[in-house]
Short mmCIF file of C-alpha atoms in Angstrom, two decimals:
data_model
loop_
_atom_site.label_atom_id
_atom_site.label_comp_id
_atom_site.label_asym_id
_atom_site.label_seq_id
_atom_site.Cartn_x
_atom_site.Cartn_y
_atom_site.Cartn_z
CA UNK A 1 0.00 0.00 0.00
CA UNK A 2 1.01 3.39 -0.82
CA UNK A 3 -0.77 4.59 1.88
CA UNK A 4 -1.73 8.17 2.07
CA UNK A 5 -0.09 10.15 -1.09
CA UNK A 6 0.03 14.15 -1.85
CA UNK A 7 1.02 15.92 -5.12
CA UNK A 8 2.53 18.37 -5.20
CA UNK A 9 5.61 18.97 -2.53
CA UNK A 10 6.19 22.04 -3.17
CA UNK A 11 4.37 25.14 -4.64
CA UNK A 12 4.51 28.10 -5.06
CA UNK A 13 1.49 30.94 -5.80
CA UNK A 14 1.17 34.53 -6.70
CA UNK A 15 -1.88 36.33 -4.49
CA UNK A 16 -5.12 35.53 -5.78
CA UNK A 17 -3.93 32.13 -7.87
CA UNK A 18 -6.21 29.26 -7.49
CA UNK A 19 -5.14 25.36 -7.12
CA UNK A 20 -5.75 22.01 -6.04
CA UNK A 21 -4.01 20.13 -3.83
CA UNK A 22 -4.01 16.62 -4.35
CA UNK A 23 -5.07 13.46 -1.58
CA UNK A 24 -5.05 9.89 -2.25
CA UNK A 25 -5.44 7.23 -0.19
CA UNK A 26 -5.60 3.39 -0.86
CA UNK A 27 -6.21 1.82 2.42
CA UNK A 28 -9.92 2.41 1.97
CA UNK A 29 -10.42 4.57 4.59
CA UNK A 30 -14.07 6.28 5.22
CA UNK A 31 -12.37 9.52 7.60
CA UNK A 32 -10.13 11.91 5.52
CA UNK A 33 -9.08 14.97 6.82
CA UNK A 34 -7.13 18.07 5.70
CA UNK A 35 -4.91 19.96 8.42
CA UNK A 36 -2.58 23.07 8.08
CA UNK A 37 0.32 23.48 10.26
CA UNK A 38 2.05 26.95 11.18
CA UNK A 39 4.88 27.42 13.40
CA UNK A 40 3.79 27.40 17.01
CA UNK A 41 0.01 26.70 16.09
CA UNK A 42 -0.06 23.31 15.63
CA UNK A 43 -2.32 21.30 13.08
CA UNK A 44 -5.26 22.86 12.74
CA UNK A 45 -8.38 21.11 10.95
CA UNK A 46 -9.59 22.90 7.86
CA UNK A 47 -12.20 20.14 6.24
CA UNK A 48 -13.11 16.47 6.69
CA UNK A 49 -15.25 13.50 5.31
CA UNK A 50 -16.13 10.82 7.19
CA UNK A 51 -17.61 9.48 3.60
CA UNK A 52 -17.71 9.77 -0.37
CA UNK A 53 -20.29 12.74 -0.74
CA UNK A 54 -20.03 13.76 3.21
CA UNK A 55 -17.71 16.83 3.81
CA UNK A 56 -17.65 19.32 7.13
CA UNK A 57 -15.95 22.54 8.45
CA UNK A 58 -13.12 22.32 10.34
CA UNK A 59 -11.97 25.42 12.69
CA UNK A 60 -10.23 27.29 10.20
CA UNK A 61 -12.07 26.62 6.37
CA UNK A 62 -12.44 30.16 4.91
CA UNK A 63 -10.58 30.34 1.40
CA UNK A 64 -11.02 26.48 1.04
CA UNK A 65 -13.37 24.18 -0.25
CA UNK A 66 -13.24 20.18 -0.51
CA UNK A 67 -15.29 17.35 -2.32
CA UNK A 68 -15.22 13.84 -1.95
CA UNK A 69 -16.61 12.10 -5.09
CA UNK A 70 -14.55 9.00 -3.78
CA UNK A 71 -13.72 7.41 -1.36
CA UNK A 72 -9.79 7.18 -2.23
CA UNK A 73 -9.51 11.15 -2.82
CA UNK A 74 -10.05 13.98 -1.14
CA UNK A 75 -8.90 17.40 -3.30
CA UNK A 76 -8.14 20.75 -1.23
CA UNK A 77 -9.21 24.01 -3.27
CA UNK A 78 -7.28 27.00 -2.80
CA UNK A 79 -9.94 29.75 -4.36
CA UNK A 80 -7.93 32.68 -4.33
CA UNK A 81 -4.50 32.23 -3.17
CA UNK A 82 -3.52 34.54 -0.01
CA UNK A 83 -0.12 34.82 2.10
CA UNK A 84 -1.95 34.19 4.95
CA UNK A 85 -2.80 30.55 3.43
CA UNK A 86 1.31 30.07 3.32
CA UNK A 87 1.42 26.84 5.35
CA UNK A 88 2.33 23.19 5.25
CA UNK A 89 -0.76 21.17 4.62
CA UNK A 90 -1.37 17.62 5.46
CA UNK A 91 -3.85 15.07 4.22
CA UNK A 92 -5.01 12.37 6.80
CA UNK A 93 -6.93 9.43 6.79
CA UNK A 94 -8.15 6.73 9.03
CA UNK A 95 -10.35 3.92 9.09
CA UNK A 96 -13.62 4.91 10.40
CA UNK A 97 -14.85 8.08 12.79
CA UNK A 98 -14.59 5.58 16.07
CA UNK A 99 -12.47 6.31 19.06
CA UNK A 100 -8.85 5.58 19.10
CA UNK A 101 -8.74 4.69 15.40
CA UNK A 102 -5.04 5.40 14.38
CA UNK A 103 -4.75 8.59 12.02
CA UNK A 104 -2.23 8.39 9.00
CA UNK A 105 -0.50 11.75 7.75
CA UNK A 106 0.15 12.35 3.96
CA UNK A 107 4.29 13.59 3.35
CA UNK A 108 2.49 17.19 3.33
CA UNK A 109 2.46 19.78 0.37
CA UNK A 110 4.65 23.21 1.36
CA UNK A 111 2.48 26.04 -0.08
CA UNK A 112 4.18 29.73 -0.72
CA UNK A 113 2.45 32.43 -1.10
CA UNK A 114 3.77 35.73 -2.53
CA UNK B 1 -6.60 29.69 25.24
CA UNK B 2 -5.16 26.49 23.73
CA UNK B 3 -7.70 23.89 23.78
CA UNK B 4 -3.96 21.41 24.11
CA UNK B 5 -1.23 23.08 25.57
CA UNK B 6 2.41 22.09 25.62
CA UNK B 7 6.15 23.15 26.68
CA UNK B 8 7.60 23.82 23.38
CA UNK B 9 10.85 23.52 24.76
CA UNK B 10 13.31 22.70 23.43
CA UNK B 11 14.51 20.25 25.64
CA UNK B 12 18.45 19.14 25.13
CA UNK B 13 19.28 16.27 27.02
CA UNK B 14 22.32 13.60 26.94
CA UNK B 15 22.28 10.35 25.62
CA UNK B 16 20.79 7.89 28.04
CA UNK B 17 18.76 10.66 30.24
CA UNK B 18 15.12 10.47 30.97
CA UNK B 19 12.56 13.10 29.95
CA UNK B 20 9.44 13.49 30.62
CA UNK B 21 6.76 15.73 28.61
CA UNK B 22 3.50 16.85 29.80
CA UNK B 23 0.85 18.38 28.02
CA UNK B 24 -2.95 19.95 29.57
CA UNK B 25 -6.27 19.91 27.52
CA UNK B 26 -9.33 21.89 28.52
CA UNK B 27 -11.76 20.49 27.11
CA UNK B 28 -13.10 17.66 30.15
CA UNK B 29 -15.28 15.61 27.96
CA UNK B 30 -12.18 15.09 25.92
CA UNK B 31 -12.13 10.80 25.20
CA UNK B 32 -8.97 9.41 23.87
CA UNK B 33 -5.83 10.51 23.65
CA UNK B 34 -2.34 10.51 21.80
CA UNK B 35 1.25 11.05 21.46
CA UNK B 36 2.59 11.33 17.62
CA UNK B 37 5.56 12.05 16.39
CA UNK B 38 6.60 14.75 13.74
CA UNK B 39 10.88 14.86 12.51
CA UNK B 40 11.74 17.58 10.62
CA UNK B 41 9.56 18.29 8.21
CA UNK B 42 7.94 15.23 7.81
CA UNK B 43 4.14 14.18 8.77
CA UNK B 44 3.46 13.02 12.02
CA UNK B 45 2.86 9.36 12.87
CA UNK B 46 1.43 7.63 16.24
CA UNK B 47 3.94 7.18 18.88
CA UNK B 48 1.60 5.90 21.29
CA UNK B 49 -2.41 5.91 22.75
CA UNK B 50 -3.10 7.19 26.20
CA UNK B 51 -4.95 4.86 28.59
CA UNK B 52 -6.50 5.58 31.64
CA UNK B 53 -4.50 3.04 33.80
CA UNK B 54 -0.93 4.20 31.62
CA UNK B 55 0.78 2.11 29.25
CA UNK B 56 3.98 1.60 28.60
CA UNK B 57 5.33 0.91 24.83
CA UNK B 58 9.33 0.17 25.34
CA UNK B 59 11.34 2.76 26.35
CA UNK B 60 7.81 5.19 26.17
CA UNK B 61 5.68 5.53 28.83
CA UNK B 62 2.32 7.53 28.37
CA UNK B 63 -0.21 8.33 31.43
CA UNK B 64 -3.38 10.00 31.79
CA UNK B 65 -4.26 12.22 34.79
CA UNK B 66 -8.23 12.99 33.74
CA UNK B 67 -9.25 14.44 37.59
CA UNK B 68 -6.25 17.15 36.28
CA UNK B 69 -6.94 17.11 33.10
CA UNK B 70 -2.86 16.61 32.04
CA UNK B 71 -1.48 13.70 29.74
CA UNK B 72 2.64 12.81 30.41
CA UNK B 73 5.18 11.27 28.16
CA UNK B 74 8.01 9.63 29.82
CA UNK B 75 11.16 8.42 27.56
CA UNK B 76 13.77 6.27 29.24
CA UNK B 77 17.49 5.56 27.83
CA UNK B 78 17.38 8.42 25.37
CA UNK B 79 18.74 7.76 21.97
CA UNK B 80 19.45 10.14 19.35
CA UNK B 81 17.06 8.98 16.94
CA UNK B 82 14.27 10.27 19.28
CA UNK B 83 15.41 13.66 18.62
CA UNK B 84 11.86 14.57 17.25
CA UNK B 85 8.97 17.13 17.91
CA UNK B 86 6.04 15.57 20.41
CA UNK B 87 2.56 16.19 19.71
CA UNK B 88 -0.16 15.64 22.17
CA UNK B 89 -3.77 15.04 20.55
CA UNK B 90 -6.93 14.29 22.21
CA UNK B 91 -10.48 14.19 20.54
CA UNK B 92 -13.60 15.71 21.06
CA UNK B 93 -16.33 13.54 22.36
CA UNK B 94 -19.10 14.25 19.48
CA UNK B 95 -19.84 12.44 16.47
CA UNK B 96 -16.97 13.94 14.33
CA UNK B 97 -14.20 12.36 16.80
CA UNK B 98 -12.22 15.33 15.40
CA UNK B 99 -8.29 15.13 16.56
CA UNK B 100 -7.32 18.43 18.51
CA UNK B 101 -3.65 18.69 18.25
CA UNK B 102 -1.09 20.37 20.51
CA UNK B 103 1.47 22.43 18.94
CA UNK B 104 4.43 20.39 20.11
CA UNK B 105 7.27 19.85 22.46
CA UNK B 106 10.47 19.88 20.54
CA UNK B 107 12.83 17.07 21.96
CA UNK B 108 16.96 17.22 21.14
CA UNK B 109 18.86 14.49 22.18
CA UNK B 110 22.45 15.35 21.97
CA UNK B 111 25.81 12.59 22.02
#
């Protein structure tokens, strides 16, 4: 198993570019998750699915949207790119919503934006 | 405040020393609990669960104090390779199970 891949590394964006970052799992996992982290904040939850067609808010999802047409991927939408969205972002996913289930991290996507 | 709060150190200890990490949550109907990992630049991975009664993986020990509302992390016989950055995570007792995630406790271990 590949286990939880993200495309790209490394990007960088011009204020008020859109993009996609890219989440793929094969592990057939229901719960996938998208976090940013920021120096001294921690990860912070921008969307999740705990299904194909099911998405939610997390505490930070202005300037983002998600869809989950699958249950394998889970695309992040930057709409209009802004520095304050420069960040390390990490897909997750994990078996089911239940207690204790162990979460598995993505090799993150480093976003710049100028 | 923090919902998780940690030290974020650094702490710089020898070879072979024993540290311990703590880390307080606020939120009291808070239901599991977790230490990951994170190196440099890389995702974070489960180090361990948090049980009531403490469990010990190894050289790791985690504990659970829920009366105070404070989750430890105890690492025996220090090795380089655990040079890392400690995250403590708990979850939110509601249907989501979201993962609320400390911001870290940065851990050198030096020769």
């Amino acid at each position: 198993n590949a286990g939880v891949t993200q495309t790209p590394k490394f990007q960088v964006l011009k204020t008020g570019q859109s993009m996609t970052l890219q989440c793929a799992q094969d592990m057939n996992h229901e719960y996938m998750s998208w976090y940013r982290q920021d120096p001294g904040m921690g990860l912070r939850l921008i969307h999740y699915s705990v299904g194909a067609g099911i998405t939610d808010q997390g505490e930070v999802p202005n300037g983002y949207n998600v869809s989950r047409s699958t249950t394998e991927d889970f695309p992040l939408r930057l709409l209009s790119a802004a520095p304050s969205q420069t960040s390390v972002y990490f897909c997750a996913s994990r078996r089911g919503g239940r207690v204790g289930e162990t979460q598995y991290f993505g090799p993150g996507t480093r976003l710049l934006v100028l | 405040r923090k919902e998780v709060e940690q030290d974020p150190g650094p702490f710089n200890v020898p070879e072979g020393a024993t540290v311990a990490f703590n880390c307080t949550y606020s939120n009291s109907a808070s239901q599991s609990f977790f230490w990951y990992r994170q190196d440099c630049r890389k995702e974070p991975k489960l180090l361990m669960s948090v049980y009531s009664s403490g469990n010990e993986d190894g050289r790791f020990t985690a504990q659970l104090n829920r009366a105070s509302q404070y989750i430890s992390l105890l690492i025996r016989d220090s090795k380089l390779s655990d040079s890392a950055t400690y995250l403590c995570v708990v979850s939110r007792m509601d249907s989501s199970y979201k993962l609320i995630f400390g911001s870290g406790t940065r851990l050198l271990v030096r020769p």
